[in-house]
Amino acid sequence: MAHRLQMRLLTWDVKDTLLRLRHPLGEEYATKARAHGLEVEPSALEQGFRQAYRAQSHSFPNYGLSHGLTSRQWWLDVVLQTFHLAGVQDAQAVAPIAEELYDDFSRPCTWQVLDGAEDTLRECRSRGLRLAVISNFDQRLEGILGGLGLREHFDFVLTSEAAGWPKPDPRIFQEALRLAHMEPVVTAHVGDNYLCDYQGPRAVGMHSFLVVDPQALDPVVRDSVPKEHILPSLAHLLPALDCLEGSSPGL
């Protein structure tokens, strides 16, 4: 008779899984620009940010650490390029805005805890599960989680900046397993990104769940993920764990 599978460690993505920005990014940028006498449309800043972030991530992955950048400089460059793409050519005028935005996004008040997140973390811990964070974030994450009252739930917070590798690189998941002294078969990862939070952990033998609206997923992705691994909300996590633990060991 097969032994019943029992999860011992849950690792968590953060942005859009446990936290989100309190206001849309374009609005945050436009409000800060207005305080410095610049009028820029939030939609133009939102679009510019997406382009700038994508280009910066491609040219200097994981905050440019291997290119000698700091994560702060990496973000300041993204903000400067965002405003440039939104039609603001005066980099000297944008520089103090970029500095203030970096500091603003370091503050817990810029973020909000998603509905059900704290209750779910508390319930997981009451079951005896150990919890940890694996996030493509920078050094500011510890302070943000602490200020929002979530840090106490986690044994450790592993960011891509600290690890040196971003998700879905298998090495960041392996480093988390090493820190936890845990085998992958008794570990599951929870997040909202198919490549980073679903496929990434499975590549090293972990279990994983996607916290997403099933209808928002690409149909090809949705058809490739078992329904019991897709969680429409965090309230579905514990029943999904029960289902996983009640099944035969394995992925």
Short mmCIF file of C-alpha atoms in Angstrom, two decimals, residues 26-229:
data_model
loop_
_atom_site.label_atom_id
_atom_site.label_comp_id
_atom_site.label_asym_id
_atom_site.label_seq_id
_atom_site.Cartn_x
_atom_site.Cartn_y
_atom_site.Cartn_z
CA GLY A 26 0.75 54.42 -14.86
CA GLU A 27 -1.23 56.44 -12.33
CA GLU A 28 1.59 56.25 -9.77
CA TYR A 29 4.10 57.51 -12.34
CA ALA A 30 1.78 60.26 -13.64
CA THR A 31 0.98 61.51 -10.13
CA LYS A 32 4.68 61.74 -9.28
CA ALA A 33 5.42 63.51 -12.57
CA ARG A 34 2.62 66.01 -11.92
CA ALA A 35 4.17 66.86 -8.56
CA HIS A 36 7.30 67.84 -10.52
CA GLY A 37 5.40 69.94 -13.05
CA LEU A 38 5.18 67.34 -15.83
CA GLU A 39 1.86 66.26 -17.36
CA VAL A 40 2.04 62.77 -18.84
CA GLU A 41 -0.86 60.46 -19.63
CA PRO A 42 -1.00 57.39 -17.34
CA SER A 43 -1.78 55.15 -20.32
CA ALA A 44 1.35 56.36 -22.13
CA LEU A 45 3.44 55.68 -19.03
CA GLU A 46 1.88 52.23 -18.60
CA GLN A 47 2.68 51.33 -22.20
CA GLY A 48 6.14 52.86 -21.96
CA PHE A 49 6.89 50.92 -18.80
CA ARG A 50 5.95 47.60 -20.39
CA GLN A 51 8.30 48.30 -23.30
CA ALA A 52 11.12 49.60 -21.09
CA TYR A 53 10.85 46.74 -18.61
CA ARG A 54 10.87 44.13 -21.38
CA ALA A 55 13.89 45.69 -23.08
CA GLN A 56 15.84 46.16 -19.84
CA SER A 57 15.10 42.59 -18.73
CA HIS A 58 16.34 41.30 -22.08
CA SER A 59 19.53 43.40 -22.14
CA PHE A 60 20.32 43.17 -18.42
CA PRO A 61 18.52 40.17 -16.91
CA ASN A 62 17.98 39.87 -13.16
CA TYR A 63 18.66 43.55 -12.43
CA GLY A 64 21.89 43.54 -14.43
CA LEU A 65 23.85 41.98 -11.59
CA SER A 66 26.19 40.17 -13.97
CA HIS A 67 26.81 43.48 -15.79
CA GLY A 68 27.86 45.35 -12.65
CA LEU A 69 24.57 47.18 -12.11
CA THR A 70 22.77 47.51 -8.79
CA SER A 71 19.06 46.79 -8.70
CA ARG A 72 18.46 50.45 -7.82
CA GLN A 73 20.33 51.67 -10.90
CA TRP A 74 18.52 49.07 -13.00
CA TRP A 75 15.14 50.44 -11.89
CA LEU A 76 16.18 54.07 -12.30
CA ASP A 77 17.13 53.30 -15.90
CA VAL A 78 13.74 51.63 -16.46
CA VAL A 79 11.93 54.74 -15.18
CA LEU A 80 14.04 57.08 -17.33
CA GLN A 81 13.34 54.97 -20.40
CA THR A 82 9.62 54.74 -19.51
CA PHE A 83 9.26 58.51 -19.54
CA HIS A 84 11.34 58.76 -22.72
CA LEU A 85 8.98 56.34 -24.47
CA ALA A 86 6.01 58.32 -23.13
CA GLY A 87 7.34 61.46 -24.83
CA VAL A 88 9.42 63.12 -22.10
CA GLN A 89 12.86 63.75 -23.57
CA ASP A 90 14.35 65.73 -20.68
CA ALA A 91 16.23 63.07 -18.71
CA GLN A 92 17.48 65.65 -16.23
CA ALA A 93 13.88 66.51 -15.30
CA VAL A 94 12.99 62.83 -14.91
CA ALA A 95 15.99 61.86 -12.76
CA PRO A 96 14.55 63.13 -9.43
CA ILE A 97 11.18 61.56 -10.31
CA ALA A 98 12.90 58.22 -10.83
CA GLU A 99 14.65 58.46 -7.46
CA GLU A 100 11.40 59.25 -5.66
CA LEU A 101 9.50 56.48 -7.44
CA TYR A 102 12.13 53.95 -6.44
CA ASP A 103 11.69 54.99 -2.82
CA ASP A 104 7.88 55.04 -3.11
CA PHE A 105 7.83 51.47 -4.42
CA SER A 106 9.97 50.45 -1.43
CA ARG A 107 7.20 51.54 0.95
CA PRO A 108 4.58 49.04 2.12
CA CYS A 109 1.82 51.66 1.68
CA THR A 110 2.30 51.48 -2.11
CA TRP A 111 1.23 47.83 -2.00
CA GLN A 112 -1.83 45.98 -0.76
CA VAL A 113 -2.35 42.42 0.42
CA LEU A 114 -4.67 40.47 -1.85
CA ASP A 115 -7.95 39.19 -0.46
CA GLY A 116 -7.54 35.92 1.37
CA ALA A 117 -3.74 35.98 1.36
CA GLU A 118 -3.16 36.44 5.08
CA ASP A 119 -5.88 33.96 6.07
CA THR A 120 -4.46 31.37 3.69
CA LEU A 121 -0.92 31.80 5.01
CA ARG A 122 -2.16 31.51 8.58
CA GLU A 123 -4.18 28.37 7.78
CA CYS A 124 -1.19 26.79 6.04
CA ARG A 125 0.98 27.38 9.09
CA SER A 126 -1.71 25.98 11.39
CA ARG A 127 -1.47 22.75 9.38
CA GLY A 128 2.23 22.58 10.22
CA LEU A 129 3.40 23.60 6.76
CA ARG A 130 6.61 25.59 6.47
CA LEU A 131 6.37 28.61 4.17
CA ALA A 132 8.97 30.50 2.15
CA VAL A 133 9.12 33.04 -0.67
CA ILE A 134 10.74 32.58 -4.09
CA SER A 135 10.31 35.84 -5.98
CA ASN A 136 11.77 37.67 -8.95
CA PHE A 137 12.12 40.77 -6.81
CA ASP A 138 14.92 42.92 -5.45
CA GLN A 139 16.25 43.73 -1.98
CA ARG A 140 13.20 45.86 -1.10
CA LEU A 141 10.94 42.83 -0.70
CA GLU A 142 11.83 42.00 2.91
CA GLY A 143 10.86 45.50 4.06
CA ILE A 144 7.63 45.49 2.06
CA LEU A 145 6.53 42.13 3.48
CA GLY A 146 7.50 43.23 6.98
CA GLY A 147 5.56 46.45 6.73
CA LEU A 148 2.45 44.64 5.53
CA GLY A 149 2.62 42.08 8.34
CA LEU A 150 3.38 39.09 6.12
CA ARG A 151 7.09 38.49 6.74
CA GLU A 152 6.41 36.61 10.00
CA HIS A 153 4.73 33.81 8.07
CA PHE A 154 7.86 32.82 6.14
CA ASP A 155 10.95 30.89 7.18
CA PHE A 156 12.95 32.80 4.57
CA VAL A 157 12.54 35.16 1.62
CA LEU A 158 14.62 34.26 -1.44
CA THR A 159 14.71 36.94 -4.13
CA SER A 160 16.24 36.57 -7.55
CA GLU A 161 18.61 39.40 -6.66
CA ALA A 162 19.91 37.50 -3.62
CA ALA A 163 20.00 34.11 -5.35
CA GLY A 164 21.63 35.37 -8.53
CA TRP A 165 19.10 33.59 -10.75
CA PRO A 166 15.52 34.52 -11.65
CA LYS A 167 12.62 32.12 -11.96
CA PRO A 168 12.18 29.89 -13.94
CA ASP A 169 15.91 29.07 -13.66
CA PRO A 170 16.00 25.76 -11.77
CA ARG A 171 18.87 27.00 -9.59
CA ILE A 172 16.68 29.40 -7.61
CA PHE A 173 14.29 26.57 -6.73
CA GLN A 174 17.19 24.29 -5.86
CA GLU A 175 18.62 26.99 -3.61
CA ALA A 176 15.28 27.28 -1.80
CA LEU A 177 15.20 23.53 -1.27
CA ARG A 178 18.75 23.67 0.07
CA LEU A 179 17.90 26.48 2.49
CA ALA A 180 14.85 24.56 3.72
CA HIS A 181 16.66 21.18 3.87
CA MET A 182 13.69 19.78 2.00
CA GLU A 183 13.15 17.27 -0.80
CA PRO A 184 11.20 18.51 -3.85
CA VAL A 185 8.56 15.78 -3.64
CA VAL A 186 7.21 17.24 -0.38
CA THR A 187 7.35 20.82 -1.62
CA ALA A 188 4.87 22.83 -3.69
CA HIS A 189 5.15 26.29 -5.22
CA VAL A 190 2.25 28.74 -5.56
CA GLY A 191 2.20 31.59 -8.07
CA ASP A 192 0.46 33.25 -11.01
CA ASN A 193 2.92 32.83 -13.90
CA TYR A 194 2.86 29.66 -16.01
CA LEU A 195 6.56 29.62 -16.93
CA CYS A 196 8.02 30.95 -13.67
CA ASP A 197 5.65 29.52 -11.09
CA TYR A 198 4.26 26.36 -12.69
CA GLN A 199 6.80 24.92 -15.09
CA GLY A 200 9.89 26.20 -13.24
CA PRO A 201 9.36 24.33 -9.98
CA ARG A 202 8.20 21.18 -11.77
CA ALA A 203 11.50 21.05 -13.65
CA VAL A 204 13.24 20.32 -10.32
CA GLY A 205 10.63 17.82 -9.10
CA MET A 206 8.43 20.12 -7.02
CA HIS A 207 4.66 20.33 -7.21
CA SER A 208 3.06 23.60 -8.25
CA PHE A 209 -0.22 25.50 -8.42
CA LEU A 210 -1.32 28.45 -10.54
CA VAL A 211 -3.47 31.11 -8.86
CA VAL A 212 -5.25 32.54 -11.89
CA ASP A 213 -8.67 32.97 -13.44
CA PRO A 214 -8.84 29.92 -15.72
CA GLN A 215 -10.53 31.99 -18.43
CA ALA A 216 -7.61 34.42 -18.46
CA LEU A 217 -5.14 31.68 -19.38
CA ASP A 218 -4.07 31.04 -22.93
CA PRO A 219 -6.20 28.07 -24.10
CA VAL A 220 -3.09 26.05 -24.96
CA VAL A 221 -1.69 26.61 -21.46
CA ARG A 222 -5.04 25.94 -19.81
CA ASP A 223 -5.37 22.63 -21.63
CA SER A 224 -1.86 21.59 -20.59
CA VAL A 225 -2.40 22.14 -16.85
CA PRO A 226 -4.59 19.72 -14.85
CA LYS A 227 -7.68 21.50 -13.57
CA GLU A 228 -6.82 20.63 -9.99
CA HIS A 229 -3.59 22.65 -10.32
#
